[in-house]
Tab-separated table of C-alpha atoms and ligand atoms in Angstrom:
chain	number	residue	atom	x	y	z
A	1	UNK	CA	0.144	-35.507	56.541
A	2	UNK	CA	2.210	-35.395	53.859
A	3	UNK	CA	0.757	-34.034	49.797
A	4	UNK	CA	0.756	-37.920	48.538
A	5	UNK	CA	-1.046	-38.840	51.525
A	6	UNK	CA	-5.438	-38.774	50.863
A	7	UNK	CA	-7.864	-37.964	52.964
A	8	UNK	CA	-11.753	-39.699	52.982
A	9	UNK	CA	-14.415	-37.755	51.004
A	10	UNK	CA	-17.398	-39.437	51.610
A	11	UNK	CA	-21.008	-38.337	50.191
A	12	UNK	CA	-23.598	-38.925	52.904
A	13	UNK	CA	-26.660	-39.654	50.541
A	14	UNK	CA	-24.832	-42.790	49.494
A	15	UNK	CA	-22.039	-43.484	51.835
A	16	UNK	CA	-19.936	-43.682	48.616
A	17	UNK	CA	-16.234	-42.751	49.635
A	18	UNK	CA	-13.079	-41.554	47.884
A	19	UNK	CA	-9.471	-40.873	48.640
A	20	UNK	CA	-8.481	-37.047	47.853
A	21	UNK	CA	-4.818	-35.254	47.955
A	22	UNK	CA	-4.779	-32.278	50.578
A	23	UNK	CA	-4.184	-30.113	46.990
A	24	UNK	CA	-6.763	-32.252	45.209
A	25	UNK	CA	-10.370	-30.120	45.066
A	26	UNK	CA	-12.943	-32.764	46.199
A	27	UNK	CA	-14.846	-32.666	42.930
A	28	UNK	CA	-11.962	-33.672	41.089
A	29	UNK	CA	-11.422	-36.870	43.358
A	30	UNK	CA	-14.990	-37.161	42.787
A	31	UNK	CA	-15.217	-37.386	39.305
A	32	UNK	CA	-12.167	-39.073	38.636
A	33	UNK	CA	-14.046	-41.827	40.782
A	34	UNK	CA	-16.928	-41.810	38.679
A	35	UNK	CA	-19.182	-40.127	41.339
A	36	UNK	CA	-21.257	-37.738	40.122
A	37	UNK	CA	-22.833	-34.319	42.471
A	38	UNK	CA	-23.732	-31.544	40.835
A	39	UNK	CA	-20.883	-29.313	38.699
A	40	UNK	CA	-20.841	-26.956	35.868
A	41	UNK	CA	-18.036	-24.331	35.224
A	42	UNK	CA	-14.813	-26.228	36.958
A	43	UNK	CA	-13.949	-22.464	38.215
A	44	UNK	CA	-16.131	-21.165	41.130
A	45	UNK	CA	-17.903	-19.032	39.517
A	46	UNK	CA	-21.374	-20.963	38.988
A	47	UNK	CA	-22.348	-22.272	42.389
A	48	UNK	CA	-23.509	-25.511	40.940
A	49	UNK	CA	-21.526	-27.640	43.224
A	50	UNK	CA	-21.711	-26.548	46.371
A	51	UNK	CA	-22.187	-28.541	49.174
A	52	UNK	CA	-22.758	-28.551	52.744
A	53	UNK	CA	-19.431	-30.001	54.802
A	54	UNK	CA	-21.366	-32.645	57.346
A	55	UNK	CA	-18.150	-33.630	58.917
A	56	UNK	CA	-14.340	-32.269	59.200
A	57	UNK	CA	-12.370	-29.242	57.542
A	58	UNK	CA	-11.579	-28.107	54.198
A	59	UNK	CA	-9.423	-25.015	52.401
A	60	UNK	CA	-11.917	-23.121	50.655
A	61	UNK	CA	-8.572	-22.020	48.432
A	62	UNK	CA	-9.704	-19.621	45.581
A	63	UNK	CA	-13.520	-19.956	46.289
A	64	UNK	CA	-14.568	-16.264	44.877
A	65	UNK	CA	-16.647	-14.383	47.649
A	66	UNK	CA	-19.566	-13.703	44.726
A	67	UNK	CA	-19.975	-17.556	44.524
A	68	UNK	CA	-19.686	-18.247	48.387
A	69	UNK	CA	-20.178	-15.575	50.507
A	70	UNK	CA	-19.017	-15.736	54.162
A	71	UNK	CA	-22.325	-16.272	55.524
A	72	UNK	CA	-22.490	-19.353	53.863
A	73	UNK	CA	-18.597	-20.507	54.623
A	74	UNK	CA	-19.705	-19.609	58.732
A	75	UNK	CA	-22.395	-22.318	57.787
A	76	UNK	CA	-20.073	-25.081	56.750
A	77	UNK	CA	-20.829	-24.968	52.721
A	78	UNK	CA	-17.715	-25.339	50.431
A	79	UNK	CA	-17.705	-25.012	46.712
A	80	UNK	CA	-16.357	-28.776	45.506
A	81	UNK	CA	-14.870	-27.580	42.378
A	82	UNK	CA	-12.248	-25.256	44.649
A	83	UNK	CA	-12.064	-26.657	48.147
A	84	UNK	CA	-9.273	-28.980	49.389
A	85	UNK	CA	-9.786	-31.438	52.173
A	86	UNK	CA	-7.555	-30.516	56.169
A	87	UNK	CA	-9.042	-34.146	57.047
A	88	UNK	CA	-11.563	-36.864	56.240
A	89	UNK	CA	-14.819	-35.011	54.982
A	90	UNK	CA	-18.390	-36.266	55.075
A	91	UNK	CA	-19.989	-34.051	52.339
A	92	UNK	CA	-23.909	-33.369	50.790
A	93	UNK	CA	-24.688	-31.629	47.532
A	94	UNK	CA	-26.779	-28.386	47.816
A	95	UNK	CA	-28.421	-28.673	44.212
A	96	UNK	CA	-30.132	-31.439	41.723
A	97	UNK	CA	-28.293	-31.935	38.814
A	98	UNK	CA	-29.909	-31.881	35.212
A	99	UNK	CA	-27.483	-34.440	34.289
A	100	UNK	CA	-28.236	-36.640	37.032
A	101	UNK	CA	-26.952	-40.199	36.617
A	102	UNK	CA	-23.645	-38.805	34.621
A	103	UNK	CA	-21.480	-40.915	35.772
A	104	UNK	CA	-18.537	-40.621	32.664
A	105	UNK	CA	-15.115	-40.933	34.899
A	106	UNK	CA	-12.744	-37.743	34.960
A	107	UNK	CA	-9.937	-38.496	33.070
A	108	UNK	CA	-6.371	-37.053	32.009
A	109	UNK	CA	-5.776	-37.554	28.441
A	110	UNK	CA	-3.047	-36.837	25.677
A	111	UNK	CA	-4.113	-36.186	22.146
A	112	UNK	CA	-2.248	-35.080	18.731
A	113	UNK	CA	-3.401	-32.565	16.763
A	114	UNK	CA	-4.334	-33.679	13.258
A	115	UNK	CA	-6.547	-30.757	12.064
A	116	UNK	CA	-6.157	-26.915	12.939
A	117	UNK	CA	-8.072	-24.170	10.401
A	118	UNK	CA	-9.211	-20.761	10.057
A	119	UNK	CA	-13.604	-21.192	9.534
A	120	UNK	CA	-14.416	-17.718	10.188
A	121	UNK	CA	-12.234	-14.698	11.516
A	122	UNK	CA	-10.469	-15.427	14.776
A	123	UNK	CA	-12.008	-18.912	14.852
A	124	UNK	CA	-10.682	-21.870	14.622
A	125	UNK	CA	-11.441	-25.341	14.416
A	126	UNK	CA	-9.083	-27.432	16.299
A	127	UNK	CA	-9.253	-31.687	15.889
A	128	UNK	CA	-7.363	-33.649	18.445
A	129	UNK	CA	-6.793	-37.424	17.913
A	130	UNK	CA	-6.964	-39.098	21.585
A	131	UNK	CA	-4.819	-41.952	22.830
A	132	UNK	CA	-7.152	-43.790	23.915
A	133	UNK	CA	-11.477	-43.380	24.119
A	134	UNK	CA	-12.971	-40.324	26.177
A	135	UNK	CA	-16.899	-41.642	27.297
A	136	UNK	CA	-18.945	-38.197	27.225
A	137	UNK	CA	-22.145	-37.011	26.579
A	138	UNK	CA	-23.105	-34.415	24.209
A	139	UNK	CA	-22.909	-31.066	25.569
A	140	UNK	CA	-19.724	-31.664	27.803
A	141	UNK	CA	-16.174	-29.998	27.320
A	142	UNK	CA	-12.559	-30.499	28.028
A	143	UNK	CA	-9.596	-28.624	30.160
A	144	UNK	CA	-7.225	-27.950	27.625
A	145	UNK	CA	-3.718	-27.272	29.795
A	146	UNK	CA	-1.165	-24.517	28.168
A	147	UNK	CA	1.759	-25.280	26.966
A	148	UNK	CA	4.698	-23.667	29.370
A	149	UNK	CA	2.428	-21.688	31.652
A	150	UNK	CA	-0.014	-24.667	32.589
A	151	UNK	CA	-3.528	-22.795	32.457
A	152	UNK	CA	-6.314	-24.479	32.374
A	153	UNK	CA	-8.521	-23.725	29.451
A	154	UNK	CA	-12.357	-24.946	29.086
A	155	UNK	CA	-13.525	-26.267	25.461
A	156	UNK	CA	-16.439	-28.076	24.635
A	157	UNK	CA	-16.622	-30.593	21.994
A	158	UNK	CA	-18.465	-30.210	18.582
A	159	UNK	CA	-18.111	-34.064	18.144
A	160	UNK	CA	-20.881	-36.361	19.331
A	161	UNK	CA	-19.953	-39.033	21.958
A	162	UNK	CA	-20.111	-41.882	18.997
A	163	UNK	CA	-16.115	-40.723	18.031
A	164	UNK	CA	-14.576	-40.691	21.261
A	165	UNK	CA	-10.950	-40.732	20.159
A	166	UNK	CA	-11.722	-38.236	17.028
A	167	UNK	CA	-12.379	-34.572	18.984
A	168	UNK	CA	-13.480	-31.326	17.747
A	169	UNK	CA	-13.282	-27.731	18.954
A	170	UNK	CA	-14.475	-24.670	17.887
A	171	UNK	CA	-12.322	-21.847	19.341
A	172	UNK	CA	-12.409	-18.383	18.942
A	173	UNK	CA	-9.351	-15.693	20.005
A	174	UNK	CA	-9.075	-13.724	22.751
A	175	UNK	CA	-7.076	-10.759	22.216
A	176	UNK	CA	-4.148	-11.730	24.426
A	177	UNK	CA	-5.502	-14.594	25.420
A	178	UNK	CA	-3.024	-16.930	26.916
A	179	UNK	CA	-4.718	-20.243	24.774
A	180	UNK	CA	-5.611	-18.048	21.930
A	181	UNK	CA	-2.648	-15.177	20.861
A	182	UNK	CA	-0.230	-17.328	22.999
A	183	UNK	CA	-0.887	-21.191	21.648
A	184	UNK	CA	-3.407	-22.064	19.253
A	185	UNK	CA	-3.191	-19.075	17.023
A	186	UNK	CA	0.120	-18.511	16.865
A	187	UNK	CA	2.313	-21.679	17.925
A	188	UNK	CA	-0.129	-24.386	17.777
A	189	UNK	CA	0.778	-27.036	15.091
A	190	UNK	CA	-0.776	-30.052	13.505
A	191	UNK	CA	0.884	-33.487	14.700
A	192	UNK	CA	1.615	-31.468	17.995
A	193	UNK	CA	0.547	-32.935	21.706
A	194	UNK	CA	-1.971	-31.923	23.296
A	195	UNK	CA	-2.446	-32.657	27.583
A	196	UNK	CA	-6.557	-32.683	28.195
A	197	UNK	CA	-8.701	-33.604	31.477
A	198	UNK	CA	-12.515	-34.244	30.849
A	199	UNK	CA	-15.110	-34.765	30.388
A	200	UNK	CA	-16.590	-31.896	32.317
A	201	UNK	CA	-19.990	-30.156	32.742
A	202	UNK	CA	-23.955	-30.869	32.752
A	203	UNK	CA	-25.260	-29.022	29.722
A	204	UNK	CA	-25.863	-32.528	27.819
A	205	UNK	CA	-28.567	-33.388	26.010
A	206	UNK	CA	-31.540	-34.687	27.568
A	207	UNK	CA	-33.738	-36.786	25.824
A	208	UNK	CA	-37.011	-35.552	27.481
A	209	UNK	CA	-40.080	-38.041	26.182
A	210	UNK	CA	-38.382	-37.435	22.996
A	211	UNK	CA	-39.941	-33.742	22.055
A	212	UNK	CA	-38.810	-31.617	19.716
A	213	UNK	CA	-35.936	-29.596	20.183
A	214	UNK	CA	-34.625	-25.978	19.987
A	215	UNK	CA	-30.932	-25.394	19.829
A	216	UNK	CA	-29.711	-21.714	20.037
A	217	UNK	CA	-26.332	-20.764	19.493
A	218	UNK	CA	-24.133	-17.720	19.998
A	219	UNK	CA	-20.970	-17.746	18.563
A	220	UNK	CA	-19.041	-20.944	19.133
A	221	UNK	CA	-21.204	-21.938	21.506
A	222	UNK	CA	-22.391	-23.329	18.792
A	223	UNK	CA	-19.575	-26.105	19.465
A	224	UNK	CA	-21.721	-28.252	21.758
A	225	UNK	CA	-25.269	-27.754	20.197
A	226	UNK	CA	-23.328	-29.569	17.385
A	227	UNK	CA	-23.043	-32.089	19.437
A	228	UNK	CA	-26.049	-32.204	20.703
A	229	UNK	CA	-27.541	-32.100	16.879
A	230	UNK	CA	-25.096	-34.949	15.834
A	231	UNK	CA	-25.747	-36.924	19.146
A	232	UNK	CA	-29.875	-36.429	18.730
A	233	UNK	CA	-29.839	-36.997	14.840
A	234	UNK	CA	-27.825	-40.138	14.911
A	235	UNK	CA	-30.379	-41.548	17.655
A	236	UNK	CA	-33.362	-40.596	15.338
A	237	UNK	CA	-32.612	-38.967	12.082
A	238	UNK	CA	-36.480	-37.850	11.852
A	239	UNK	CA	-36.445	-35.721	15.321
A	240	UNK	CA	-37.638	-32.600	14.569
A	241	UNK	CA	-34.553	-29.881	15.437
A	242	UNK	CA	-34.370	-26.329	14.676
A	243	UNK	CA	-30.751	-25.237	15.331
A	244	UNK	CA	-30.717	-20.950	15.175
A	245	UNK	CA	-26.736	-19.949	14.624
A	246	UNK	CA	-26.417	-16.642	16.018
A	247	UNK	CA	-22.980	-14.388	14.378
A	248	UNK	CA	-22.476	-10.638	13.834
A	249	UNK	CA	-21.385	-10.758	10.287
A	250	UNK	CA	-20.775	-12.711	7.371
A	251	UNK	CA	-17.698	-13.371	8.898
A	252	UNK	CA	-18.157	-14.472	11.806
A	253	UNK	CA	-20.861	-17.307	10.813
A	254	UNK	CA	-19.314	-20.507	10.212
A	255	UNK	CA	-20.310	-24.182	8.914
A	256	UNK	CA	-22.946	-22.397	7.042
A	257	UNK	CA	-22.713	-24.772	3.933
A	258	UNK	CA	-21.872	-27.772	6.487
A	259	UNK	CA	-25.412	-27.207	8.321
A	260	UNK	CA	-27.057	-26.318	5.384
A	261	UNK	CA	-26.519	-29.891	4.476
A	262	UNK	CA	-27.603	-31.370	6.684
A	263	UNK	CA	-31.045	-29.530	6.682
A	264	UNK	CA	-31.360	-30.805	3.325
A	265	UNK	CA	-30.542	-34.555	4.201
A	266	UNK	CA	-32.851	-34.383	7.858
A	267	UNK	CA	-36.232	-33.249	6.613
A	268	UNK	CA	-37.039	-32.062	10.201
A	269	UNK	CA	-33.558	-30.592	10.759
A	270	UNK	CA	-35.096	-26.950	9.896
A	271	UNK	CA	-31.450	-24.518	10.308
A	272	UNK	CA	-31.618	-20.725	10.518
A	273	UNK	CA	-28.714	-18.644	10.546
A	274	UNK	CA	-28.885	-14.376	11.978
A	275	UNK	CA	-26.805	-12.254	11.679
A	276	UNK	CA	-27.083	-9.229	13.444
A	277	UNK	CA	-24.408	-6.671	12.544
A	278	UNK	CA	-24.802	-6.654	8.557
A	279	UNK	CA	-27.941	-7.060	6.310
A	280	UNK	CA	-27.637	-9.889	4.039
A	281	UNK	CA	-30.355	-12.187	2.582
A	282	UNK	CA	-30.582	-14.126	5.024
A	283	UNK	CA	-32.453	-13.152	8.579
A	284	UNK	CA	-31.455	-10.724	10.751
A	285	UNK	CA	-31.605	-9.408	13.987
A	286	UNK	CA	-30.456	-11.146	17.655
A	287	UNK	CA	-31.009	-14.903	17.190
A	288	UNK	CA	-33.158	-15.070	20.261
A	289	UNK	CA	-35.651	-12.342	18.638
A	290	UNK	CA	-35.446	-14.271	15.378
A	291	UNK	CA	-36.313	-17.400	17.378
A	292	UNK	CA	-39.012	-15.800	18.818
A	293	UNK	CA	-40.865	-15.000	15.810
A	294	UNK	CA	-40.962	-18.597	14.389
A	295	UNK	CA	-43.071	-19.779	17.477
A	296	UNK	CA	-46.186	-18.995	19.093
A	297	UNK	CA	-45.767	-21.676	21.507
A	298	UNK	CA	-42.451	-23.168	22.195
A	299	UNK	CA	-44.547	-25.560	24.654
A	300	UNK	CA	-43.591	-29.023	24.022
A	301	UNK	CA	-39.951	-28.496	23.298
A	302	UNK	CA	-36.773	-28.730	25.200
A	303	UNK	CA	-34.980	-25.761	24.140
A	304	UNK	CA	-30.621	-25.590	24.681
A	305	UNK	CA	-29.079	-21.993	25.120
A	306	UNK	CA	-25.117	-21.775	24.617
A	307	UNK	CA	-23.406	-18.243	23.880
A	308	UNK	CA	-22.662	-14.962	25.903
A	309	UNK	CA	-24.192	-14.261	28.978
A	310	UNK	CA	-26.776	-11.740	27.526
A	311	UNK	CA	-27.979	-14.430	24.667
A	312	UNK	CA	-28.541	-17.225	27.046
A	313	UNK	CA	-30.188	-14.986	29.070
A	314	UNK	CA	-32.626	-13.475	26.491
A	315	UNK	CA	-32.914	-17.319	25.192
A	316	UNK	CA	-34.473	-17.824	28.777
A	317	UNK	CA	-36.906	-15.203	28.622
A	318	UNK	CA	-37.809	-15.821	25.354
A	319	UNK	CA	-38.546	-19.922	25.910
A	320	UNK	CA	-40.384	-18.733	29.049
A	321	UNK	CA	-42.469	-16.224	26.894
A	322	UNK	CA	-43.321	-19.334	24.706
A	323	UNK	CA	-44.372	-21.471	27.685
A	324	UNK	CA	-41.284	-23.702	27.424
A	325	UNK	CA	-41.280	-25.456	30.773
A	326	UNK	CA	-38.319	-24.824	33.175
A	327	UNK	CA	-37.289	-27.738	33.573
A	328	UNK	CA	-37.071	-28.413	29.599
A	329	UNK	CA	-34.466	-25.297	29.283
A	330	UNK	CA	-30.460	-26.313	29.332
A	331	UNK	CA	-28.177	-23.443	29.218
A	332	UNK	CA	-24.236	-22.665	29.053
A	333	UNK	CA	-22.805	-19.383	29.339
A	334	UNK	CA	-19.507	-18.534	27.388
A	335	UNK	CA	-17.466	-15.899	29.263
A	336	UNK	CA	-13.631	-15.103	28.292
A	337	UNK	CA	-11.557	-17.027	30.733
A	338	UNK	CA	-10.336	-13.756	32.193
A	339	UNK	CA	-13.700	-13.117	33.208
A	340	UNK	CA	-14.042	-15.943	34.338
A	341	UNK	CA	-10.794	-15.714	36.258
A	342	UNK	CA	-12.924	-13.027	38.177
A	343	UNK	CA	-15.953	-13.749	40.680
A	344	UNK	CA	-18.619	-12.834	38.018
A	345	UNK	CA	-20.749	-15.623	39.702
A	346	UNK	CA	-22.015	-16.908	36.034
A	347	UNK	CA	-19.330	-17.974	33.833
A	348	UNK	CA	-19.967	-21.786	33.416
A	349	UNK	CA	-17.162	-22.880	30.158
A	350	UNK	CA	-14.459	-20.356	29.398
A	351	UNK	CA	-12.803	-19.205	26.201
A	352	UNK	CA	-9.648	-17.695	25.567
B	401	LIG	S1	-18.650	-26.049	39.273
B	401	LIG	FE1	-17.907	-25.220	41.132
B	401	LIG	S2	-18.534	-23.156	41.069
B	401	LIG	FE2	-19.072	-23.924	39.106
């Protein structure tokens, strides 16, 4: 077996088969394929895509020990987004994916960058210009590679799926971050090329018998709840939407005046920036809390959650504690890629 030879990856709940380098992770042939199991983070740390090995051998490669433990190796489950094929592999997802029919083909991509500026400190906004049309859905991000040292970084678009050559990111520096200090804030340069694989990722926005919705945001994981709130609006401009931007300061919030606009041009759009390092007069506080005191009931809503780990988390509780159903509560975390890098067993998109 040579590395341009493929092996058979076949999924036994539909007998659908694909061919799949020895160095090629079987979600990636997968995707690329447009077959869809369940996947979040790209990174093994999330679990989302593990599946039980029916039939033959694969390298488990870096598949972190937090994310699959031995116990669960011993029992023939592999984590798609990391495991290799040693021969033709009958495979079967653990989990249900929220996305569920997703079925936008994994692509590699070049783009040129034709907008790059400062919207709040260490953040950027980044626009790409794509060679040719990238099919996603709202929610979903790109891996950005790095220049010289070829590391894969995780963005998700701000864009809505309706401008699929025109791409926005939001991205915020990482001291030392190898994408951050070493590219895009320092060397990065409009009319510059760009190499990008995607889309990737399930947080996407689920039209759920159309109810309301509740987008919070930490950060710039604001970036895909703008997506989302494009995406939603331009399917029905009178949804109502209330989008909470989380920041620390002054700032750090960003596209203030841009979302204020469009609250005043959406009647139900209803926007509500926190901060919750400075007074100002605006609200304050963590965005979840601040949330949390505009509802009594958060009951017929599907509410989004994308930010650090501890704001998605409290976004959970706090939807829960407004009888938000389960099922109607999509979350990302944001953890710095070198976080990431380690087994933390949550990160699902990466900065840095
Ligand atoms: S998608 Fe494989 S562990 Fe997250």
């Amino acid at each position: 077996m040579t590395e341009n030879s493929l092996h058979g990856v076949k999924l036994a709940s539909t007998s659908e088969e694909v061919g799949c380098r020895p160095d090629q992770p079987l979600l990636d042939s997968l995707l690329r394929n447009e077959i869809w199991i369940p996947n979040s983070c790209n990174q093994g740390t999330c679990g989302t895509c593990k599946v039980q090995v029916l039939r033959g051998q694969v390298d488990h490669r870096q598949s972190p020990l937090d994310t699959l433990n031995m116990a669960e190796r011993d029992g023939g489950m592999a984590l798609a987004c990391q495991a290799t094929p040693c021969s033709d592999v009958e495979i079967q997802p653990v989990g249900e994916s929220v996305a569920g029919g997703l079925r936008h083909r994994l692509q590699d991509f070049l783009g040129t960058v034709t907008g790059l500026a400062d919207i709040a400190e260490d953040t950027r906004r980044l626009l790409v210009s794509l060679e040719k049309p990238m099919e996603f859905s709202a929610g979903q991000y790109v891996e950005m590679t790095v220049p010289r040292t070829g590391a894969k970084r995780q963005y998700s678009m701000a864009s809505a799926p309706s401008t699929p050559t025109e791409l926005e990111f939001h991205i915020r520096r990482v001291p030392d971050g190898e994408a951050t200090d070493g590219w895009i804030f320092t060397t990065l340069q409009e009319g510059d090329t760009i190499e990008l694989s995607g889309p990737y990722g399930d947080f996407t926005y689920a039209d759920v018998d159309g109810a309301p919705l509740i987008l919070v945001g930490g950060g710039t994981g604001l970036a895909p709840l703008m997506s989302i709130l494009r995406h939603a609006l331009s399917l029905d401009p009178d949804r109502e939407i209330h989008l909470y931007q989380g920041a620390r300061t002054t700032a750090d919030l960003y596209d203030f005046d841009k979302l204020r606009g469009y609250a005043e041009t959406f009647a139900n759009l209803h926007y509500v920036p926190a901060l919750n390092m400075e007074d100002w007069d605006g609200r304050t506080g963590h965005v979840t809390d601040v949330m949390l005191e505009d509802f009594d009931s958060c009951k017929d809503y599907s509410g989004y959650l994308c930010g650090p780990p501890v704001m998605v988390e409290a976004g959970i509780k706090a939807f829960k504690r407004r009888r938000m159903a389960p099922r109607r509560i999509y979350r990302e975390k944001y953890t710095p890629a070198a976080a990431a890098a380690r087994p933390a067993g949550l990160a699902v998109a990466a900065l840095a």
